[in-house]
Coordinates of C-alpha atoms and ligand atoms in Angstrom, one line a residue:
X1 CA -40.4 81.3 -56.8
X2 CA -36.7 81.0 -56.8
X3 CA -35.3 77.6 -57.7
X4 CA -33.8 76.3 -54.8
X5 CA -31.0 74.5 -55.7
X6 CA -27.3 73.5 -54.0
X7 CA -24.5 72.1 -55.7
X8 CA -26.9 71.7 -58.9
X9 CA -29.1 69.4 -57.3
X10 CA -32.8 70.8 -55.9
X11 CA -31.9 71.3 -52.2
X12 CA -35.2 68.2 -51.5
X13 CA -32.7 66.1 -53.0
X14 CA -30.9 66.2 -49.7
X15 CA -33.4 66.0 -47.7
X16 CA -34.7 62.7 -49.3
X17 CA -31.3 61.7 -49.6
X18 CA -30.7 61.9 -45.5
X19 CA -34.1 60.6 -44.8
X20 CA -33.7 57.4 -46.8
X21 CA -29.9 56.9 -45.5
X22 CA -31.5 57.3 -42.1
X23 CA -34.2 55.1 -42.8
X24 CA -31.9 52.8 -44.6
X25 CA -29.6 52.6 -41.2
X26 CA -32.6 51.8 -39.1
X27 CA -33.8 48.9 -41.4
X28 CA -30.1 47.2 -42.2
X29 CA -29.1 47.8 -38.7
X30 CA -31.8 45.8 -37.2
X31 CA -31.7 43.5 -39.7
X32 CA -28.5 42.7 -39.1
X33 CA -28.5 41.5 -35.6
X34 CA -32.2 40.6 -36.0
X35 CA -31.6 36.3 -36.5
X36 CA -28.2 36.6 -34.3
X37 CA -31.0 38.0 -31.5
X38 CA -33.3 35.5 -32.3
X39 CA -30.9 32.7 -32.0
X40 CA -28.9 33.5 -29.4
X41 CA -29.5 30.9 -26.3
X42 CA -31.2 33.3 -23.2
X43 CA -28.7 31.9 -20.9
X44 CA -26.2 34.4 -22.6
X45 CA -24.8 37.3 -20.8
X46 CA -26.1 39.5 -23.9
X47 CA -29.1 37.0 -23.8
X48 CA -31.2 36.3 -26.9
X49 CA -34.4 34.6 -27.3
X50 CA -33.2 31.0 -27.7
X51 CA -35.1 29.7 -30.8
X52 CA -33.7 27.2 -32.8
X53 CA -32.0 28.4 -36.4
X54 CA -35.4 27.2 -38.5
X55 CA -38.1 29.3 -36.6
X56 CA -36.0 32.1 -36.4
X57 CA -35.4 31.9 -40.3
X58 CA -38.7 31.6 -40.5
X59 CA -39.6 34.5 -39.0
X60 CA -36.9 36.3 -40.8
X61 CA -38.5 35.2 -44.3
X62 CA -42.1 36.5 -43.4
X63 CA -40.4 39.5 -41.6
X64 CA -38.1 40.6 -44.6
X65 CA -41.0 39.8 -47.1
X66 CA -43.8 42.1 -45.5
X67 CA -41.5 44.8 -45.2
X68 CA -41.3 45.5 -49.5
X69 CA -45.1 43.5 -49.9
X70 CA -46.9 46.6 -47.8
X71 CA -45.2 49.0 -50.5
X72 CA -48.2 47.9 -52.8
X73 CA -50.6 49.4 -50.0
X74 CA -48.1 52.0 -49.0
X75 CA -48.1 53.1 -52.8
X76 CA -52.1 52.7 -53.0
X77 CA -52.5 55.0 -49.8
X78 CA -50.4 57.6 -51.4
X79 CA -52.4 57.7 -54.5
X80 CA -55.4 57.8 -53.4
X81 CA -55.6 59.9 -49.9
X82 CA -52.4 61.3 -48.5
X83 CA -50.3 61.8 -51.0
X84 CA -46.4 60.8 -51.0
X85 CA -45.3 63.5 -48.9
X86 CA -47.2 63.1 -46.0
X87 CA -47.1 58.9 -46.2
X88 CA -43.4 59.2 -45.8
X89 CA -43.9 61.1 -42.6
X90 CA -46.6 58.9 -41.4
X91 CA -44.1 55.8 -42.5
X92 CA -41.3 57.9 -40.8
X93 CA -43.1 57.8 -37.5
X94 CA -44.2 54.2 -37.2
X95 CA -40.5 53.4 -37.6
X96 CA -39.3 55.4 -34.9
X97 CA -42.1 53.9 -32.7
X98 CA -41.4 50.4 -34.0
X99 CA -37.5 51.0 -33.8
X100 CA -37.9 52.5 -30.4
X101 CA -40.3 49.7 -28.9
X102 CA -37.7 47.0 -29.9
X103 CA -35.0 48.6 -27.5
X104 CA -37.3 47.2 -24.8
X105 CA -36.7 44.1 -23.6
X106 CA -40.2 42.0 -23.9
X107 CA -41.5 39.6 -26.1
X108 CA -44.9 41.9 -26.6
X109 CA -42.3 44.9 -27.5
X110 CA -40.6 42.6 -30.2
X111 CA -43.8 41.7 -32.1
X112 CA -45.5 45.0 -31.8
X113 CA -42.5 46.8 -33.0
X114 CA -41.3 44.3 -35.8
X115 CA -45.0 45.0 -36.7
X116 CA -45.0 49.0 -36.8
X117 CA -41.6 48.7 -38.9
X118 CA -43.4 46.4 -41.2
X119 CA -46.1 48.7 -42.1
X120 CA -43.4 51.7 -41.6
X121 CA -40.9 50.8 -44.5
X122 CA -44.4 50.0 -46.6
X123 CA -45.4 53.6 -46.4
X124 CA -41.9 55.1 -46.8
X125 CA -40.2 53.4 -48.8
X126 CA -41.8 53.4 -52.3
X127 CA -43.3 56.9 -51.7
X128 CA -39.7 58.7 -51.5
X129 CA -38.4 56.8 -54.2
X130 CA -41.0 58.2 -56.4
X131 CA -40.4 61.4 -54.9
X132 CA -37.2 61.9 -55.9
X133 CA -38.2 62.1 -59.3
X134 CA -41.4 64.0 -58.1
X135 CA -38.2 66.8 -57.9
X136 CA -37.4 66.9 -61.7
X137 CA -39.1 68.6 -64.6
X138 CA -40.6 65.8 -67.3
X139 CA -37.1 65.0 -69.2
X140 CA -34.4 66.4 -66.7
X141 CA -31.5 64.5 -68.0
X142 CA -29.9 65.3 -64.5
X143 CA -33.3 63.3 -62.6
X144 CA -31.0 59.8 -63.6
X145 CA -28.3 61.1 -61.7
X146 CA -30.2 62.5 -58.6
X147 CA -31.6 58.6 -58.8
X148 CA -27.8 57.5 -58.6
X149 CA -27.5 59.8 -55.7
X150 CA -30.1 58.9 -53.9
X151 CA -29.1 55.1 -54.4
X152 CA -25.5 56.2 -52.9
X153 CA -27.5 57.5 -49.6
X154 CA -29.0 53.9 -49.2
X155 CA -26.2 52.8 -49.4
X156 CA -24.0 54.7 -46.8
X157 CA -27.0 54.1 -44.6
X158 CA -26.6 50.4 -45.2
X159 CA -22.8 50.7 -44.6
X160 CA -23.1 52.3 -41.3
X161 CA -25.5 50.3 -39.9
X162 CA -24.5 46.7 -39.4
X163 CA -20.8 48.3 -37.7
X164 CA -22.4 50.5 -35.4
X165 CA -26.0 48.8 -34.7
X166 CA -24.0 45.8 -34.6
X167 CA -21.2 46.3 -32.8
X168 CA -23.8 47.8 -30.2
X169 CA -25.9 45.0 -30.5
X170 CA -23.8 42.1 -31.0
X171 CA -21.2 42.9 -28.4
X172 CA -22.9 45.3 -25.5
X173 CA -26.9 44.5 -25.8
X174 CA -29.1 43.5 -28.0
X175 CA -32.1 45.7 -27.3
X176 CA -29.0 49.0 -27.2
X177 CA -28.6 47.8 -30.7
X178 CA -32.5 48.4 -31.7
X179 CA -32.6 51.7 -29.4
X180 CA -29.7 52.8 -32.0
X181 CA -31.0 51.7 -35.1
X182 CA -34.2 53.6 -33.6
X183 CA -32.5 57.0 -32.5
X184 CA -31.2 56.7 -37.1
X185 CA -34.4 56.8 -37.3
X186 CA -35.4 59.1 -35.1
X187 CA -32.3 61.3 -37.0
X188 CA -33.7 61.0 -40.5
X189 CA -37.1 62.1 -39.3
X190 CA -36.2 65.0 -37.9
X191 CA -34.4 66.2 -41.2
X192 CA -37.6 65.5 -43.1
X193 CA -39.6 67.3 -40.9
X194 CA -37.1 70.4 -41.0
X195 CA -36.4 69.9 -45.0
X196 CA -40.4 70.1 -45.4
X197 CA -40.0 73.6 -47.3
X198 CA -37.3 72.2 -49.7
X199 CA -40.2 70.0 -50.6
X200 CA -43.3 72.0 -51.0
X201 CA -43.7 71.3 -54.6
X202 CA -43.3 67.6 -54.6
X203 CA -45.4 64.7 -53.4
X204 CA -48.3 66.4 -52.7
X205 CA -51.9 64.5 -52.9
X206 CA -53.3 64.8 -56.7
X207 CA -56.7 62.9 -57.0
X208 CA -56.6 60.7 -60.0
X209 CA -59.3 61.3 -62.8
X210 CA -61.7 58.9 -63.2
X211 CA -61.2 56.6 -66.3
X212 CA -63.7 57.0 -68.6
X213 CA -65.5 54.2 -70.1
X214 CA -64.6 53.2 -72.9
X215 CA -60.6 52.5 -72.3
X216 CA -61.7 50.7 -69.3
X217 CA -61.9 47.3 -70.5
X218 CA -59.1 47.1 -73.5
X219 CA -58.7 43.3 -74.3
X220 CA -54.7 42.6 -74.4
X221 CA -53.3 42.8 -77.9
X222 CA -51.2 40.2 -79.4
X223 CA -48.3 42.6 -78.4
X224 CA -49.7 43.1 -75.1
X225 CA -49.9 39.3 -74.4
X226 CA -46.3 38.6 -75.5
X227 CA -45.0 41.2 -73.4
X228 CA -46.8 40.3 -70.4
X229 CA -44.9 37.0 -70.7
X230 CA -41.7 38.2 -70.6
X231 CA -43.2 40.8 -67.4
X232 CA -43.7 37.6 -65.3
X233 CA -40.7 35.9 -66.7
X234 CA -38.3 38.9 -65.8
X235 CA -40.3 38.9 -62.0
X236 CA -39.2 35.0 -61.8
X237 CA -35.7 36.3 -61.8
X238 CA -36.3 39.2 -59.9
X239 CA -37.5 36.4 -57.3
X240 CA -34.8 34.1 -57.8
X241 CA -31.9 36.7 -58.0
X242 CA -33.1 37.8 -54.6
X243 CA -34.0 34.7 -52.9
X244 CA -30.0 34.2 -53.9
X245 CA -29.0 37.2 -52.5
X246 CA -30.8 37.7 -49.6
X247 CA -29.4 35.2 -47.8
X248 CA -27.3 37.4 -46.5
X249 CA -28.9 38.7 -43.3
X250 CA -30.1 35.4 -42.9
X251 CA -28.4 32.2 -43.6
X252 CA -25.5 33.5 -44.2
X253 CA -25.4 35.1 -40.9
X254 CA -25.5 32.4 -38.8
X255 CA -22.8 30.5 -41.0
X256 CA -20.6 33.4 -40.4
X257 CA -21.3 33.7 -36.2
X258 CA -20.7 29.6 -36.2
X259 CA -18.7 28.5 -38.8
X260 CA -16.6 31.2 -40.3
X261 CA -13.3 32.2 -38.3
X262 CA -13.9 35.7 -38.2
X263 CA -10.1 36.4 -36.1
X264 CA -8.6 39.2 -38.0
X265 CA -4.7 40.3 -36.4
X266 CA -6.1 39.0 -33.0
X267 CA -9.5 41.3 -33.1
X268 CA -13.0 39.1 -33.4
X269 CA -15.2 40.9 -35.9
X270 CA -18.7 40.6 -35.1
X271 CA -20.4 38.5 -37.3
X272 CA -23.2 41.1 -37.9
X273 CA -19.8 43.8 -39.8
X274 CA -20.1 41.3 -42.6
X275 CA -23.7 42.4 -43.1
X276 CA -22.1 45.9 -44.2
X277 CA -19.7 44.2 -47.6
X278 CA -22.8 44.8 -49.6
X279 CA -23.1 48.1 -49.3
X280 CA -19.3 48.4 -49.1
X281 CA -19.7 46.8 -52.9
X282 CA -22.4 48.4 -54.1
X283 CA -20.7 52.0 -53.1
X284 CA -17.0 50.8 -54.9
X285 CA -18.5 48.7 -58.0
X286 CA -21.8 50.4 -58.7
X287 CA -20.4 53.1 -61.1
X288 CA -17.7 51.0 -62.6
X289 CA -20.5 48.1 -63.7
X290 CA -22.8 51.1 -65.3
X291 CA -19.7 52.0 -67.1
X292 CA -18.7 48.6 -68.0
X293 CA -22.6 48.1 -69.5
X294 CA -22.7 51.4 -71.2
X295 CA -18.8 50.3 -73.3
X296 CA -20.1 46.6 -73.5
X297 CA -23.2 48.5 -75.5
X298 CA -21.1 50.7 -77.8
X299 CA -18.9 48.0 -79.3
X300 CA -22.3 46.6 -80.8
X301 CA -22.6 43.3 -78.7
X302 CA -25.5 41.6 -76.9
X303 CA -26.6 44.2 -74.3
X304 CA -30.4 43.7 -74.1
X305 CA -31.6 43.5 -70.2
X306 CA -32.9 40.2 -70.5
X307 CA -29.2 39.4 -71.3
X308 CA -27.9 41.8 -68.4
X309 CA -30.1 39.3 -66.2
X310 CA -29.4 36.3 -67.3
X311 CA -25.1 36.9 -66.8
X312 CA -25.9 38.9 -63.3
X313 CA -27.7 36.0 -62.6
X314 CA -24.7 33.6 -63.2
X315 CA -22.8 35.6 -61.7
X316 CA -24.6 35.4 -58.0
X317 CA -24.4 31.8 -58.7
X318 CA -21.0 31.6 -59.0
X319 CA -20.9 33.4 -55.6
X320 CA -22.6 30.3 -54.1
X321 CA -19.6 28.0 -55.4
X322 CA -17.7 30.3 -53.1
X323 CA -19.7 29.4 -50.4
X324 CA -19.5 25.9 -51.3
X325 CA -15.7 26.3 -50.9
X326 CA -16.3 27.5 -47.5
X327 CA -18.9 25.1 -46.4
X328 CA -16.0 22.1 -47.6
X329 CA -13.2 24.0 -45.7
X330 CA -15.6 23.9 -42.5
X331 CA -16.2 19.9 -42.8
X332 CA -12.5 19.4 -43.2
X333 CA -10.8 21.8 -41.1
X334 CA -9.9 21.1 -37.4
X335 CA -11.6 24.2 -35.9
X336 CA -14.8 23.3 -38.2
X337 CA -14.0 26.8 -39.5
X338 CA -13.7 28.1 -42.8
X339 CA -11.3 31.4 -43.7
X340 CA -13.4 34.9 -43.9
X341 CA -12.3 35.6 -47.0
X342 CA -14.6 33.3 -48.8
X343 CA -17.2 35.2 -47.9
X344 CA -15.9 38.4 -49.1
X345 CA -15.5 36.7 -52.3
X346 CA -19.2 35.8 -52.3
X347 CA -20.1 38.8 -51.4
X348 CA -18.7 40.8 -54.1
X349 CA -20.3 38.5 -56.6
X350 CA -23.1 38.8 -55.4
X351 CA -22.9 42.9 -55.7
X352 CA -21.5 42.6 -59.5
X353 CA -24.8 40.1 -60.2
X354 CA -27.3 42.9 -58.5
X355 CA -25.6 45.3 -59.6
X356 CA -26.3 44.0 -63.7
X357 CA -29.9 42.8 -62.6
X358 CA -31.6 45.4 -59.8
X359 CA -31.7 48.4 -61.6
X360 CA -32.1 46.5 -64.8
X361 CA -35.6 45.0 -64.0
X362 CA -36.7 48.0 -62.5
X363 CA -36.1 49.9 -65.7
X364 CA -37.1 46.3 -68.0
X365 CA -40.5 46.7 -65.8
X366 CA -41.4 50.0 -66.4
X367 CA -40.8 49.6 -70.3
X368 CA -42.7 46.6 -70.6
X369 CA -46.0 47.3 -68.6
X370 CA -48.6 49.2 -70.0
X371 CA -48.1 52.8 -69.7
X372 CA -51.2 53.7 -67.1
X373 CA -49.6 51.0 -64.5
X374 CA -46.7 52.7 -64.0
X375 CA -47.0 52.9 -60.2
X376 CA -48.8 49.9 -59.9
X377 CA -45.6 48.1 -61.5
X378 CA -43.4 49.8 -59.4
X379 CA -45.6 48.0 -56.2
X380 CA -45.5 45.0 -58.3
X381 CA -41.8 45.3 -58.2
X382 CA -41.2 45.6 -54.6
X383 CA -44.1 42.9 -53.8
X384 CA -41.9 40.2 -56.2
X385 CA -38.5 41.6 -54.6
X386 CA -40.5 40.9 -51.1
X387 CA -41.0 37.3 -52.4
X388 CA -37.5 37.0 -53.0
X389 CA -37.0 37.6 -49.3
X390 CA -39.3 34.8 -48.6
X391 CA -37.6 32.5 -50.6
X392 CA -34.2 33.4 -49.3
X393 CA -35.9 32.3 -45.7
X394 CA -37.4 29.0 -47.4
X395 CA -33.8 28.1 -48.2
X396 CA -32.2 29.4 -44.9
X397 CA -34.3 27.0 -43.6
X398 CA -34.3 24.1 -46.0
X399 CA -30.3 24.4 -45.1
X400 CA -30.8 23.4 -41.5
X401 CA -31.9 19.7 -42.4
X402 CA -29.9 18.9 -45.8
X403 CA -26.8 21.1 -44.3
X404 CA -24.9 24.4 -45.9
X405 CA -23.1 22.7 -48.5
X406 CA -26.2 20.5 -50.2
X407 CA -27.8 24.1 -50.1
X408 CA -24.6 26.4 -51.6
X409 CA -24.0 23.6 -54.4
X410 CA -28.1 23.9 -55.0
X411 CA -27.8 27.3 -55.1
X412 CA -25.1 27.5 -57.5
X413 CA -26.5 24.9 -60.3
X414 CA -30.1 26.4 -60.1
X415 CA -28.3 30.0 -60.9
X416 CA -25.8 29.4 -63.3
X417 CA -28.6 26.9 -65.1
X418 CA -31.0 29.7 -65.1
X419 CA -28.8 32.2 -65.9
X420 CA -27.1 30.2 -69.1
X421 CA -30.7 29.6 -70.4
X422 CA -31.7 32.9 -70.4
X423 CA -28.5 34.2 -71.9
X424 CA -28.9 31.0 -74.9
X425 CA -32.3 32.1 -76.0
X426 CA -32.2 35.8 -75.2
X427 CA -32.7 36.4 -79.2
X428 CA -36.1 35.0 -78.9
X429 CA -37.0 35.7 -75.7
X430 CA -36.3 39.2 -76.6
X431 CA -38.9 39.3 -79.8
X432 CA -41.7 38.5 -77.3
X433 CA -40.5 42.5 -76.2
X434 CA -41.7 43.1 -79.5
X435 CA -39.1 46.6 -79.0
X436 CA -40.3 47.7 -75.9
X437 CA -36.5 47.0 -74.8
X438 CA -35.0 49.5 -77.1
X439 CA -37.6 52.6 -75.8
X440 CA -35.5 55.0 -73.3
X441 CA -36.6 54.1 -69.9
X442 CA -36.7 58.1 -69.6
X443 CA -39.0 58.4 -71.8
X444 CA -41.3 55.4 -70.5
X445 CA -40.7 57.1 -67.2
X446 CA -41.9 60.6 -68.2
X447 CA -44.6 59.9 -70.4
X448 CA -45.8 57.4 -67.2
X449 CA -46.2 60.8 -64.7
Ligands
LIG1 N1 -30.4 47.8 -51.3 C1 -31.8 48.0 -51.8 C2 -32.5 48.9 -50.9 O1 -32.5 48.7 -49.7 C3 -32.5 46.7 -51.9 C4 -33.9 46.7 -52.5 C5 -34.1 46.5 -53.8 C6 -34.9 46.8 -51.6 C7 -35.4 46.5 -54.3 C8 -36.2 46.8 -52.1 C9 -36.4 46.6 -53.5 O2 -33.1 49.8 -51.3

């Protein structure tokens, strides 16, 4: 069979591309009016449900944590029965039917659907992620690059959808808001549906061969051990980094509806268009940080991931100082509102920390776990970035009694402390690796499938 190619990518590339932008849309969109929903009193003209800030952080935390935790299942359902292909379209369909069911206005419809979206993302999300290398040959060079791509479509997909979703949303009606984020959905199903024959060689069901039994119970080696240590240590900062960052949709939400003055040459901007700067970021910074790491790595100096982590990490923290600024400007000024701009100060932090420490771990991950769990540490990955969430939710609340700045300073300290500790004993933390850092993730990767 011809190759079927476009532009030197395989032409499934694009169709995984449009499908996760779409998906990407649904998920950010909602999310980003999701707490301003929850919060908003009902005796609003665009009425809300009226909960007070901590139960609807709450909510958000469990919410926002399911979401990556059902990738473990999501992945484990694709292994063993459907394969990827076809769990992406059943994924696709509970979103549309979870996104769609939220655009009615009823308590029942907000719980079922949060609950179809839940299990949704969990059997799209991982699955076309590992499709898009499903597309390349075993040592492509050009499969890094489709993964850049691919990342770019999440992206625009989280662009778009706090401005429009929210705009809708915020300004017009809550429940048009969900209906939109539900026709993205809709959108991106329909082009995976159409792009099936782009895709006829990828994610298909293979069963897995029984392990024989002799390899089945290995006692962990010395190396093994060491290495396993620094697996959980890097998931603590996979927790942490998130739990930072993810504030976003949350906490930092409502401090940008209440307390920021969001007036820009006489035009309100809904609080929910600040939910789109991270995308914004990660589109303008995310090639010149690669760039930056690669030079950094060819003058000879410090470049190990544990080190990448431990100065992304500061980094977010330093954000936080940011928002510390804000929270002191809001106590002091007359409105009891700080400038905007602190918080697109924050936010690019933020971006330059995930942008040294996301695709970082993932790779870190991969190299360090034993070969045969490749996919199981890619579940493992989003389950810890799903305990992130939670935490980011824990803090939200926490914030409510002991107020925004007690909480930003916290923030800060813990971050920068963790962050300078990892980065002081990087050298030794880095011989537990015992060289697993210096393999090529490729490599790992390939020799994984
Ligand atoms: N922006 C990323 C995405 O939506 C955030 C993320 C990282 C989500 C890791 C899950 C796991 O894909």
């Amino acid at each position: 069979m011809p190759k079927q190619t476009l532009w030197g990518y395989p032409k499934g590339l694009y169709i995984l591309f449009f499908t996760e932008m779409w998906e990407r849309f649904s998920y950010y969109g909602m999310r980003a009016i999701l707490i301003l929903y929850l919060t908003t009193k009902t005796t609003e003209v665009n009425a809300g449900l009226g909960w007070d800030k901590v139960s609807a952080l709450e909510l958000y935390g469990w919410y926002t944590m399911m979401v990556y935790v059902m990738s473990v299942p999501g992945g484990l359902l694709a292994d063993r029965l459907l394969g990827q292909k076809k769990t992406v379209m059943l994924g696709g369909f509970l979103l549309c039917i979870g996104h769609l069911i939220l655009a009615l206005d009823a308590l029942w419809a907000f719980y079922t659907g949060i609950i179809f979206i839940v299990f949704g993302v969990g059997a799209l999300k991982p699955n076309i992620s590992t499709m898009v290398g499903g597309l390349y040959q075993k040592g492509d060079f050009k499969r890094d690059s489709a993964f850049t791509i691919f990342y770019i479509g999440i992206n625009i997909g989280a662009f778009a959808a706090p401005l429009l979703v929210g705009y809708v949303g915020e300004v017009i009606n809550w429940h048009y808001g969900f209906g939109l984020a539900g026709i993205g959905m809709a959108l991106g199903q329909i082009v995976y549906l159409w792009g099936q024959k782009y895709l006829t060689t990828v994610g298909n069901f293979v069963p897995i061969q029984r392990e024989t039994g002799t390899n089945k119970k290995v006692p962990l080696t010395s190396v093994e051990k060491d290495r396993l240590i620094v697996l959980i240590l890097s998931f603590i900062i996979v927790i942490v980094f998130w739990g930072a960052y993810e504030q976003a949709g949350g906490l930092m939400n409502l401090y940008a509806r209440d307390k920021i003055d969001r007036m820009l040459y006489g035009f309100e901007i809904p609080a929910s268009f600040l939910q789109a700067l991270h995308a914004f970021y990660v589109i303008l910074f995310g090639v010149p940080v690669a760039f930056f790491w690669t030079k950094w790595r060819k003058k000879g100096k410090e470049s190990s991931s544990l080190f990448k982590m431990g100065v992304g990490t500061i980094i977010t923290g330093f954000g936080f100082l940011l928002l510390a600024g804000a929270a002191i400007e809001t106590a002091s000024s007359l409105d009891g509102k700080a400038a905007i701009y602190w918080l697109f100060g924050a936010y690019l932090l933020h971006v330059i920390g995930e942008l040294s420490i996301s695709p970082v771990a993932l790779s870190f991950i991969t190299k360090l776990a034993p070969l045969k769990y490749a996919s199981l540490t890619m579940g493992a990955y989003f389950m810890v970035s799903g305990l992130g969430n939670k935490l980011a939710g824990i803090i939200g609340e926490a914030a409510q009694n002991a107020g925004e700045y007690t909480i930003f300073m916290g923030v800060f300290i813990f971050c920068v402390s963790f962050g300078v500790l990892l980065v002081v004993f990087v050298k030794k933390l880095k011989k537990l690796t015992h060289g697993a850092d210096d393999i090529d993730p490729e490599i790992v990767f390939v020799e994984a499938e």
